[in-house]
Amino acid sequence: MRRHWVFALGFSAVLAALPAYAQRKGDLLIRNGTVLTVTQGTLANTDILIRNGKIAAIGQNLTAPPGIEVIDASGLYVMPGIIDAHSHIAISNVNEATNPVTAEVRVGDVLNPYDIRLYRALAGGVTVSHVMHGSANVIGGQNVTIKHRYGETDPEALRMEGAPRTIKFALGENPTRVHGRNSNVPPLSRMGVEFVIRDAFHKAQRYREAWDRYEQERRRNPRAVPPPYDARLEVLAEILRGNILIHCHAYRADEILMLLRVLKDFGIRRVVFQHVNEGFKVAPELAAFGAMASVFSDWWAYKFEVYYSTAYNAAILTRNGVITSINSDSPELNRHLYHEAAKTLKYGGLSEDEALALITINPARQLGIEDRVGSIEVGKDADLALFSAHPLSIYAVCKKTIVDGIVRFDADRDPDDMRLRVDPEQPVELAITPQTHHERCLQDTDFFALLTEITQAP
Amino acid sequence: MKRLCFYGLLFGLMTGPAAAQSSSTPQARQGVFALTNARLVTITQGIIENGTLIIRGDRIEALGQNIPIPPEAEVLDATGLEVYPGFIDSGTRLGLIEIESLPETRDYRELGELNPQLEALTAVNPNSVLIPVTRVNGVTTVLTEPEGGLLPGTAALINLFGYTPEHMHLGGVRLMVLQFPSKGRRSPFDRRKPEEIEKAFREAMQKLDEIWDRAMLYARIDSAYRANPERNPQPLYVPEMQALLPVLRGEMPLLLKVDLAPDILAALEWIQKRGLKRVILSGVAEGWRVADKIAAAGIPCLVGPVLALPTRESDRYDKPYANAALLHAAGVKIALRTGEAENVRNLPYHAGFAAAYGLGREAALRAVTINPAEIFGVADQIGSLEAGKKATLFVTDGDPFEPRTQVRYVFIEGYAIPLHNRQLELYHEFLHRQPGLHLQSATD
Amino acid sequence: MLLQRIGFILLVALPSASQAQNRAAESAPSPPVVTRTYAITQARIVVAPGRIIPQGTVVLRNGLIEAVGPNVSVPPDAFVIQGDSLVVYAGFIDGLSHVGIPAPKQEETPPQRSANPGNPPPERAGLTPERDVRVLLKPDDPSVEQLRRAGFTLAHVVPREGMLPGRGALVLLRGSSADAMIYRSDASLFVQLEPARGVYPATDMAVLARFRQLYREAARRHHLNALYAANPSGLEPPPYDAVHAAFFPVLEGKKPVFFYTEDALDLHRVLALHRELNFPVVLAGLAGSFDVLEKLRASNIPLFLTLNLPEAPRDTAAKAIAPSDDSLAAQYRPNLRVVDYRNTEAERQNLKARQALERIKYYETASRLHAAGLRFGFSTRDVEPKKIAAHLRTMGKHGLSEEAALAALTIDAARLLGIDQAVGTVEPGKLANLVITDGPLFNEKTRIRYVFVAGELFEIKAPEEARRPPTETPLPTADGTWSCTVSSPDGPVDGTLRIRQGSGTISSSALPQPATLENFRLQGQQLTFGFFTSAFGQVTARLTLTGQTAEGSLDVPGYGTLPLRCHRTESPQR
């Protein structure tokens, strides 16, 4: 029987069509560690009991239920699993750089659980990553929040079930270079960037209105004609309704203010800015809007829009009441985010808990998952990282990383070669000459010839 | 008078958010200084607790536990503080680049493969905004390198203070950079067959050999001419060959950039075949794989960046952190490099990671102080706290490898450097912006 | 039913008749066909997997199998093939490939920059679902004969290039015109995760998004068409374009979408897309599907597994024969720690062992699919036809029984394509598609001797190369005359080498007289020799021989090492 095509369009149908992957969850008892809860202080000589992937109890001298694995954390520091709010690992594509607006594209469609970079981040205490579309487009694709369940080979297993939907926006030099300068397609300037966004939102409003009218009419007239289906405008309409959270890559103070104005005009209440190297210049405005910021610890001067940056950015934003996180945007940096956070002790004198919050509870808030992760509290997911010293010390070595109560990284037990799959035909000693330049959101979209290649990340 | 100078100095020197709200830009100055009650980490002669260090002019005049303080000295009470020799980054692009995405600001790479006659020193911008940002974290001296092609030019050792490149240039140290051919893949998208890569490598080696042979012939002609200009013909004007003369004659060290294990082995073979005596390897990312061979050849290595990804997918995740330690354990003399420009300030943290992953704190400290000084031949001037050496040092409130540590004073060749840079300025201006939220422009 | 049968026969018969005419018209080297009746006598007949007639006769007439059995009599008008040492199988079926469609020439120029990369014309974006494979088929393309030599008689052919290359057809591997080859046209809609270059969709994720957009909009238009057809009054005519229209039969459930996957991730992505939109789908390729067995089992989708298998990388340093993957894999140590330089050799061996283990996973895929209860066919799209037999043998060594392999090649493929009533077994009434070998399928020495495609006989002669005994590349000989050039700082210097049986001379304008070669040594491809010069003394040459050229160096004491290049101008007499 022919399915009524209208039902094919409903988003509820979309979400229902993706089955909830039966996640593996573990049971563990972590004994006698120094527990950095982040939200409720530091607890010495404390145990954590994990049942079915959740933190069941925190306290001293907990009794271990029979048959449960016990991890002796004497001398170790236990912190919440680190959350990286800006990452491009574990996906096969980063940028669909052919159009300034590509909201219908989803990086979650091309998850790659085989990516060794998932493991390398685990080795640095990361348990959750916000995997994002690149910054080539003003309105990019939808992002996906994943847990580092390394070892699973089903891409769906990585998805953090229930995490809110987010989408990537990008302002400034990247989209103007990729589209304006390279392809002669607007935007070429920051003025153009604003127009692209407003134009997209207006069209989405019209689209939504036309569909609402159709839905109304269909009830009384079975011959009502539905408007053309447009997947892109569907997503943009969802943003306007507040169902998809905008994470916007921006650097300059003026473009940050521009977006706040646009969002206000369209009634969008929430936004998280990414990078915002000049966020500190408009910290009061960000705080007043309730916008949040996810920044680098100390990257700067690689583009003109970050020339006037300061490593004190995170501290200034924090002191002005903006919920701030530190991210990596790099498969190298995400291996030592605990060290990046520690830099705020120096650049601005944040306290230890404030510094730890930048990589735990704050990014959790920015991803809408703070009820699940980001601190060590009873009832939250058992995502934890165990370090040999206080994680904000340079000498700290991550020893174990736990996701949903399962040990996914173990410095002592893991073999050296942790690849899940191996190329069956390439010569085995495949060494790549080290790169001297950092990877960033844009990954060389300067060159047209590379456009098609670089959009396929390994 | 003395008191005034003292407070004036403190006012100009102190770092951190509380201080430095001066309306005029503080200036560096030389003079006579006494750091008292400090923990002196000399590197070569152990640790002196409750020590005093006297700076006069550009030198360390004296240091020890109970040495007399000259009456004219400005006393800096360093109770609870530690003194270290200035850290040396053995491989950077500092001064040769301002903004990576803007080609106009990139001066580390020239057109062509063969440019040994070019000098990075002369392109250094002493007023680069990146320099003050770097030295406030204790990195006082860097090797800045050209790149690109086979022989991109000479690298120079510079202090991070001075208004002319010549002033910054330390000890006249220049190294000839040679980018050794590689058998590796250029990127994950490089899909050439192994035979193609081998062929390209052989061709590159052949080209290198041709150039070197030619250079040797040029050297013979030049020597003959110098010995007897009447009888022997003057060498032709070939600036590239001219530039290689000091290297062939052993007067200038050759800095060989090489990272992958098969390339290192090929390089060691080539060095031996050519009978080169003053060679330093730089990069050496896979040095641990052939550490025994490097040690046997007695060649020092400038290793890094430490904070880098493994070169092979099958490598253990911490191999780049452990590389320096493994080389050191095999008996190789190592110094550390970041390869950075705008974040050379993170050298202490690269060293800290190397320390945490097998090198140990002592050896890591040496790798950023006395070792590079010895490798570059300027150990008589820098690299440790010793009387008679240059006063290039910094004072901290803790372990410089720890991120939470603050730097209190920096001296470069006796100049007290104001711990002042644009990032700090921005911090002071915007921590509590005046006005804060301006109601008319507020987004509500 | 009878009418249908007659019609079917006519359909099959007519092309053959015209073909017979065409053949008469050509100046064909093969003798003319005098009968359409054939008998293969006294052969071992594998009627279907597991059903064997140890000795029997097969009679074919007018393109169909007329009789099969131990006591079947040979008709008087039959062309007889003595089948005493032969085995008869049903002709193989290829579930998906591009056989008959010439491979595109190498793209030299990069694609033109598009003025509007976000909204390109459909052809540029790879959207040509209306294209029919019929206009692309070239019956004389060498791939047809190559696939037939491998025992294939019927193939599902699809166009190349783009994410929606077009419509596929079932094709018989014979005929002198495209139409003559067609068995069933418009059989499928072919889709692959192939992004466009430089325009939208340029990534896999955009390809998936584009497909979703097309499918949903096609559904809307389909609905509009129905409304309009029922009663056009008050309605604007629905928009039309070929791309959306190509989906209508799919929406109606009348045509399947064939998706090609190249690795496990492709497979996951296509399965997710299918779950979301629920269109009738068939999957082909499936390399790496050993990681996805559970999902495949749950999804109940027809499958065509690629016949391609990975090959071990050639070890440029190895002299001996490479060890087998199984023996390599047995040496694997999963917990090896590579601590420092002392462990690098063990690491290399272990990496090779691990890689061998991975290759074995591919070899085992077919048998694991079978063991999981999944029935599948094969696809030849990614494999060179001359390697198919070897790959089947490899699969056989790793758990795939001959019965299961045969089923996949014949009856299961037919069933999955919906044509099992007409082909797939050696039974009366079915199309005369047969493969006749001189031994069991998996046997290394077995050769295919004859192939029947719709009753047309093809004798498979051994290729010229197979006559020569298999050799490794013969070791080069240094004998002959070589023209050499030495690159010296003063310019190139030429010389001539004459070598015979391990000794020789070198002459050059730089030498007063030809010098005798001393210390002559040829080891494998490495040649070294020396000769005396008055200017420099003994100089040594080191060369690597590759065929007719040699490259290497000349060591001149006190001077250095100079590059040396030679090429052979005269080969030795045989």
PDB file of N, CA, C and O in Angstrom, chain C residues 271-315:
ATOM      1  N   LEU C 271      22.107   1.807   4.654  1.00  0.00           N
ATOM      2  CA  LEU C 271      21.067   1.152   5.455  1.00  0.00           C
ATOM      3  C   LEU C 271      20.295   2.187   6.259  1.00  0.00           C
ATOM      4  O   LEU C 271      19.064   2.086   6.402  1.00  0.00           O
ATOM      5  N   ALA C 272      20.999   3.202   6.775  1.00  0.00           N
ATOM      6  CA  ALA C 272      20.303   4.247   7.537  1.00  0.00           C
ATOM      7  C   ALA C 272      19.356   5.028   6.626  1.00  0.00           C
ATOM      8  O   ALA C 272      18.221   5.345   7.003  1.00  0.00           O
ATOM      9  N   LEU C 273      19.818   5.321   5.429  1.00  0.00           N
ATOM     10  CA  LEU C 273      18.977   6.042   4.470  1.00  0.00           C
ATOM     11  C   LEU C 273      17.739   5.220   4.137  1.00  0.00           C
ATOM     12  O   LEU C 273      16.617   5.735   4.081  1.00  0.00           O
ATOM     13  N   HIS C 274      17.959   3.947   3.957  1.00  0.00           N
ATOM     14  CA  HIS C 274      16.845   3.060   3.618  1.00  0.00           C
ATOM     15  C   HIS C 274      15.842   2.983   4.757  1.00  0.00           C
ATOM     16  O   HIS C 274      14.626   2.990   4.549  1.00  0.00           O
ATOM     17  N   ARG C 275      16.358   2.937   5.976  1.00  0.00           N
ATOM     18  CA  ARG C 275      15.467   2.882   7.128  1.00  0.00           C
ATOM     19  C   ARG C 275      14.599   4.129   7.191  1.00  0.00           C
ATOM     20  O   ARG C 275      13.446   4.074   7.552  1.00  0.00           O
ATOM     21  N   GLU C 276      15.209   5.254   6.811  1.00  0.00           N
ATOM     22  CA  GLU C 276      14.498   6.518   6.916  1.00  0.00           C
ATOM     23  C   GLU C 276      13.423   6.641   5.837  1.00  0.00           C
ATOM     24  O   GLU C 276      12.325   7.109   6.115  1.00  0.00           O
ATOM     25  N   LEU C 277      13.729   6.226   4.609  1.00  0.00           N
ATOM     26  CA  LEU C 277      12.818   6.483   3.499  1.00  0.00           C
ATOM     27  C   LEU C 277      12.063   5.249   3.018  1.00  0.00           C
ATOM     28  O   LEU C 277      11.085   5.351   2.313  1.00  0.00           O
ATOM     29  N   ASN C 278      12.601   4.072   3.354  1.00  0.00           N
ATOM     30  CA  ASN C 278      11.909   2.823   3.079  1.00  0.00           C
ATOM     31  C   ASN C 278      11.567   2.605   1.606  1.00  0.00           C
ATOM     32  O   ASN C 278      10.430   2.304   1.261  1.00  0.00           O
ATOM     33  N   PHE C 279      12.540   2.742   0.732  1.00  0.00           N
ATOM     34  CA  PHE C 279      12.317   2.442  -0.681  1.00  0.00           C
ATOM     35  C   PHE C 279      12.792   1.012  -0.928  1.00  0.00           C
ATOM     36  O   PHE C 279      13.609   0.489  -0.182  1.00  0.00           O
ATOM     37  N   PRO C 280      12.264   0.367  -1.986  1.00  0.00           N
ATOM     38  CA  PRO C 280      12.757  -0.991  -2.287  1.00  0.00           C
ATOM     39  C   PRO C 280      14.223  -0.904  -2.696  1.00  0.00           C
ATOM     40  O   PRO C 280      14.581  -0.123  -3.566  1.00  0.00           O
ATOM     41  N   VAL C 281      15.056  -1.682  -2.078  1.00  0.00           N
ATOM     42  CA  VAL C 281      16.494  -1.527  -2.300  1.00  0.00           C
ATOM     43  C   VAL C 281      17.170  -2.883  -2.468  1.00  0.00           C
ATOM     44  O   VAL C 281      16.729  -3.902  -1.931  1.00  0.00           O
ATOM     45  N   VAL C 282      18.225  -2.878  -3.271  1.00  0.00           N
ATOM     46  CA  VAL C 282      19.116  -4.030  -3.406  1.00  0.00           C
ATOM     47  C   VAL C 282      20.523  -3.497  -3.186  1.00  0.00           C
ATOM     48  O   VAL C 282      20.851  -2.408  -3.656  1.00  0.00           O
ATOM     49  N   LEU C 283      21.339  -4.227  -2.453  1.00  0.00           N
ATOM     50  CA  LEU C 283      22.694  -3.750  -2.176  1.00  0.00           C
ATOM     51  C   LEU C 283      23.721  -4.560  -2.953  1.00  0.00           C
ATOM     52  O   LEU C 283      23.656  -5.784  -2.982  1.00  0.00           O
ATOM     53  N   ALA C 284      24.677  -3.858  -3.534  1.00  0.00           N
ATOM     54  CA  ALA C 284      25.758  -4.548  -4.245  1.00  0.00           C
ATOM     55  C   ALA C 284      27.092  -3.991  -3.756  1.00  0.00           C
ATOM     56  O   ALA C 284      27.148  -2.883  -3.221  1.00  0.00           O
ATOM     57  N   GLY C 285      28.145  -4.767  -3.971  1.00  0.00           N
ATOM     58  CA  GLY C 285      29.478  -4.347  -3.505  1.00  0.00           C
ATOM     59  C   GLY C 285      29.769  -5.035  -2.187  1.00  0.00           C
ATOM     60  O   GLY C 285      30.254  -6.144  -2.148  1.00  0.00           O
ATOM     61  N   LEU C 286      29.424  -4.367  -1.114  1.00  0.00           N
ATOM     62  CA  LEU C 286      29.471  -4.977   0.220  1.00  0.00           C
ATOM     63  C   LEU C 286      30.868  -5.385   0.661  1.00  0.00           C
ATOM     64  O   LEU C 286      31.011  -6.260   1.507  1.00  0.00           O
ATOM     65  N   ALA C 287      31.908  -4.767   0.131  1.00  0.00           N
ATOM     66  CA  ALA C 287      33.243  -5.053   0.663  1.00  0.00           C
ATOM     67  C   ALA C 287      33.272  -4.582   2.107  1.00  0.00           C
ATOM     68  O   ALA C 287      32.743  -3.527   2.429  1.00  0.00           O
ATOM     69  N   GLY C 288      33.874  -5.346   2.977  1.00  0.00           N
ATOM     70  CA  GLY C 288      33.955  -4.941   4.379  1.00  0.00           C
ATOM     71  C   GLY C 288      32.684  -5.191   5.161  1.00  0.00           C
ATOM     72  O   GLY C 288      32.561  -4.754   6.310  1.00  0.00           O
ATOM     73  N   SER C 289      31.732  -5.918   4.555  1.00  0.00           N
ATOM     74  CA  SER C 289      30.458  -6.123   5.239  1.00  0.00           C
ATOM     75  C   SER C 289      30.573  -7.110   6.387  1.00  0.00           C
ATOM     76  O   SER C 289      29.600  -7.326   7.112  1.00  0.00           O
ATOM     77  N   PHE C 290      31.765  -7.686   6.594  1.00  0.00           N
ATOM     78  CA  PHE C 290      31.908  -8.614   7.716  1.00  0.00           C
ATOM     79  C   PHE C 290      31.657  -7.916   9.052  1.00  0.00           C
ATOM     80  O   PHE C 290      31.393  -8.557  10.046  1.00  0.00           O
ATOM     81  N   ASP C 291      31.765  -6.583   9.063  1.00  0.00           N
ATOM     82  CA  ASP C 291      31.483  -5.849  10.298  1.00  0.00           C
ATOM     83  C   ASP C 291      30.008  -5.507  10.459  1.00  0.00           C
ATOM     84  O   ASP C 291      29.628  -4.893  11.457  1.00  0.00           O
ATOM     85  N   VAL C 292      29.204  -5.829   9.464  1.00  0.00           N
ATOM     86  CA  VAL C 292      27.830  -5.328   9.467  1.00  0.00           C
ATOM     87  C   VAL C 292      26.824  -6.481   9.385  1.00  0.00           C
ATOM     88  O   VAL C 292      25.680  -6.288   8.987  1.00  0.00           O
ATOM     89  N   LEU C 293      27.268  -7.688   9.727  1.00  0.00           N
ATOM     90  CA  LEU C 293      26.418  -8.863   9.484  1.00  0.00           C
ATOM     91  C   LEU C 293      25.085  -8.811  10.217  1.00  0.00           C
ATOM     92  O   LEU C 293      24.050  -9.160   9.662  1.00  0.00           O
ATOM     93  N   GLU C 294      25.125  -8.365  11.456  1.00  0.00           N
ATOM     94  CA  GLU C 294      23.877  -8.340  12.231  1.00  0.00           C
ATOM     95  C   GLU C 294      22.836  -7.467  11.557  1.00  0.00           C
ATOM     96  O   GLU C 294      21.680  -7.842  11.417  1.00  0.00           O
ATOM     97  N   LYS C 295      23.266  -6.279  11.169  1.00  0.00           N
ATOM     98  CA  LYS C 295      22.320  -5.351  10.536  1.00  0.00           C
ATOM     99  C   LYS C 295      21.781  -5.932   9.234  1.00  0.00           C
ATOM    100  O   LYS C 295      20.605  -5.798   8.918  1.00  0.00           O
ATOM    101  N   LEU C 296      22.675  -6.592   8.467  1.00  0.00           N
ATOM    102  CA  LEU C 296      22.224  -7.146   7.195  1.00  0.00           C
ATOM    103  C   LEU C 296      21.196  -8.241   7.428  1.00  0.00           C
ATOM    104  O   LEU C 296      20.200  -8.342   6.714  1.00  0.00           O
ATOM    105  N   ARG C 297      21.477  -9.021   8.460  1.00  0.00           N
ATOM    106  CA  ARG C 297      20.557 -10.117   8.729  1.00  0.00           C
ATOM    107  C   ARG C 297      19.188  -9.583   9.086  1.00  0.00           C
ATOM    108  O   ARG C 297      18.167 -10.087   8.669  1.00  0.00           O
ATOM    109  N   ALA C 298      19.186  -8.493   9.861  1.00  0.00           N
ATOM    110  CA  ALA C 298      17.907  -7.941  10.306  1.00  0.00           C
ATOM    111  C   ALA C 298      17.159  -7.240   9.187  1.00  0.00           C
ATOM    112  O   ALA C 298      15.951  -7.059   9.255  1.00  0.00           O
ATOM    113  N   SER C 299      17.885  -6.823   8.148  1.00  0.00           N
ATOM    114  CA  SER C 299      17.247  -5.945   7.178  1.00  0.00           C
ATOM    115  C   SER C 299      16.587  -6.692   6.026  1.00  0.00           C
ATOM    116  O   SER C 299      15.753  -6.123   5.345  1.00  0.00           O
ATOM    117  N   ASN C 300      16.971  -7.929   5.764  1.00  0.00           N
ATOM    118  CA  ASN C 300      16.296  -8.724   4.737  1.00  0.00           C
ATOM    119  C   ASN C 300      16.311  -8.045   3.366  1.00  0.00           C
ATOM    120  O   ASN C 300      15.271  -7.879   2.726  1.00  0.00           O
ATOM    121  N   ILE C 301      17.496  -7.638   2.956  1.00  0.00           N
ATOM    122  CA  ILE C 301      17.645  -6.950   1.670  1.00  0.00           C
ATOM    123  C   ILE C 301      18.423  -7.853   0.723  1.00  0.00           C
ATOM    124  O   ILE C 301      19.371  -8.508   1.150  1.00  0.00           O
ATOM    125  N   PRO C 302      18.050  -7.899  -0.561  1.00  0.00           N
ATOM    126  CA  PRO C 302      18.841  -8.695  -1.519  1.00  0.00           C
ATOM    127  C   PRO C 302      20.256  -8.155  -1.621  1.00  0.00           C
ATOM    128  O   PRO C 302      20.473  -6.937  -1.587  1.00  0.00           O
ATOM    129  N   LEU C 303      21.224  -9.073  -1.716  1.00  0.00           N
ATOM    130  CA  LEU C 303      22.629  -8.687  -1.671  1.00  0.00           C
ATOM    131  C   LEU C 303      23.413  -9.258  -2.840  1.00  0.00           C
ATOM    132  O   LEU C 303      23.180 -10.406  -3.240  1.00  0.00           O
ATOM    133  N   PHE C 304      24.361  -8.457  -3.353  1.00  0.00           N
ATOM    134  CA  PHE C 304      25.307  -8.956  -4.364  1.00  0.00           C
ATOM    135  C   PHE C 304      26.713  -8.604  -3.908  1.00  0.00           C
ATOM    136  O   PHE C 304      27.106  -7.439  -3.919  1.00  0.00           O
ATOM    137  N   LEU C 305      27.461  -9.613  -3.531  1.00  0.00           N
ATOM    138  CA  LEU C 305      28.784  -9.410  -2.969  1.00  0.00           C
ATOM    139  C   LEU C 305      29.824  -9.243  -4.072  1.00  0.00           C
ATOM    140  O   LEU C 305      29.824  -9.988  -5.052  1.00  0.00           O
ATOM    141  N   THR C 306      30.738  -8.289  -3.890  1.00  0.00           N
ATOM    142  CA  THR C 306      31.754  -8.104  -4.901  1.00  0.00           C
ATOM    143  C   THR C 306      32.665  -9.324  -4.977  1.00  0.00           C
ATOM    144  O   THR C 306      32.974  -9.953  -3.967  1.00  0.00           O
ATOM    145  N   LEU C 307      33.119  -9.645  -6.171  1.00  0.00           N
ATOM    146  CA  LEU C 307      34.071 -10.744  -6.332  1.00  0.00           C
ATOM    147  C   LEU C 307      35.501 -10.264  -6.159  1.00  0.00           C
ATOM    148  O   LEU C 307      36.448 -11.043  -6.293  1.00  0.00           O
ATOM    149  N   ASN C 308      35.679  -8.978  -5.850  1.00  0.00           N
ATOM    150  CA  ASN C 308      37.020  -8.459  -5.675  1.00  0.00           C
ATOM    151  C   ASN C 308      37.528  -8.792  -4.285  1.00  0.00           C
ATOM    152  O   ASN C 308      36.777  -8.792  -3.316  1.00  0.00           O
ATOM    153  N   LEU C 309      38.809  -9.083  -4.199  1.00  0.00           N
ATOM    154  CA  LEU C 309      39.436  -9.341  -2.917  1.00  0.00           C
ATOM    155  C   LEU C 309      40.733  -8.527  -2.838  1.00  0.00           C
ATOM    156  O   LEU C 309      41.375  -8.299  -3.865  1.00  0.00           O
ATOM    157  N   PRO C 310      41.118  -8.105  -1.642  1.00  0.00           N
ATOM    158  CA  PRO C 310      42.356  -7.325  -1.543  1.00  0.00           C
ATOM    159  C   PRO C 310      43.580  -8.191  -1.830  1.00  0.00           C
ATOM    160  O   PRO C 310      43.552  -9.400  -1.614  1.00  0.00           O
ATOM    161  N   GLU C 311      44.630  -7.541  -2.303  1.00  0.00           N
ATOM    162  CA  GLU C 311      45.881  -8.235  -2.574  1.00  0.00           C
ATOM    163  C   GLU C 311      46.950  -7.719  -1.644  1.00  0.00           C
ATOM    164  O   GLU C 311      47.004  -6.530  -1.377  1.00  0.00           O
ATOM    165  N   ALA C 312      47.818  -8.612  -1.229  1.00  0.00           N
ATOM    166  CA  ALA C 312      48.898  -8.185  -0.344  1.00  0.00           C
ATOM    167  C   ALA C 312      49.798  -7.201  -1.071  1.00  0.00           C
ATOM    168  O   ALA C 312      50.014  -7.339  -2.272  1.00  0.00           O
ATOM    169  N   PRO C 313      50.307  -6.187  -0.380  1.00  0.00           N
ATOM    170  CA  PRO C 313      51.195  -5.243  -1.051  1.00  0.00           C
ATOM    171  C   PRO C 313      52.484  -5.951  -1.448  1.00  0.00           C
ATOM    172  O   PRO C 313      52.952  -6.836  -0.746  1.00  0.00           O
ATOM    173  N   ARG C 314      53.034  -5.547  -2.561  1.00  0.00           N
ATOM    174  CA  ARG C 314      54.266  -6.170  -3.015  1.00  0.00           C
ATOM    175  C   ARG C 314      55.418  -5.645  -2.168  1.00  0.00           C
ATOM    176  O   ARG C 314      55.623  -4.448  -2.064  1.00  0.00           O
ATOM    177  N   ASP C 315      56.121  -6.549  -1.557  1.00  0.00           N
ATOM    178  CA  ASP C 315      57.250  -6.144  -0.743  1.00  0.00           C
ATOM    179  C   ASP C 315      58.434  -5.929  -1.662  1.00  0.00           C
ATOM    180  O   ASP C 315      58.983  -6.882  -2.200  1.00  0.00           O
TER     181      ASP C 315
END
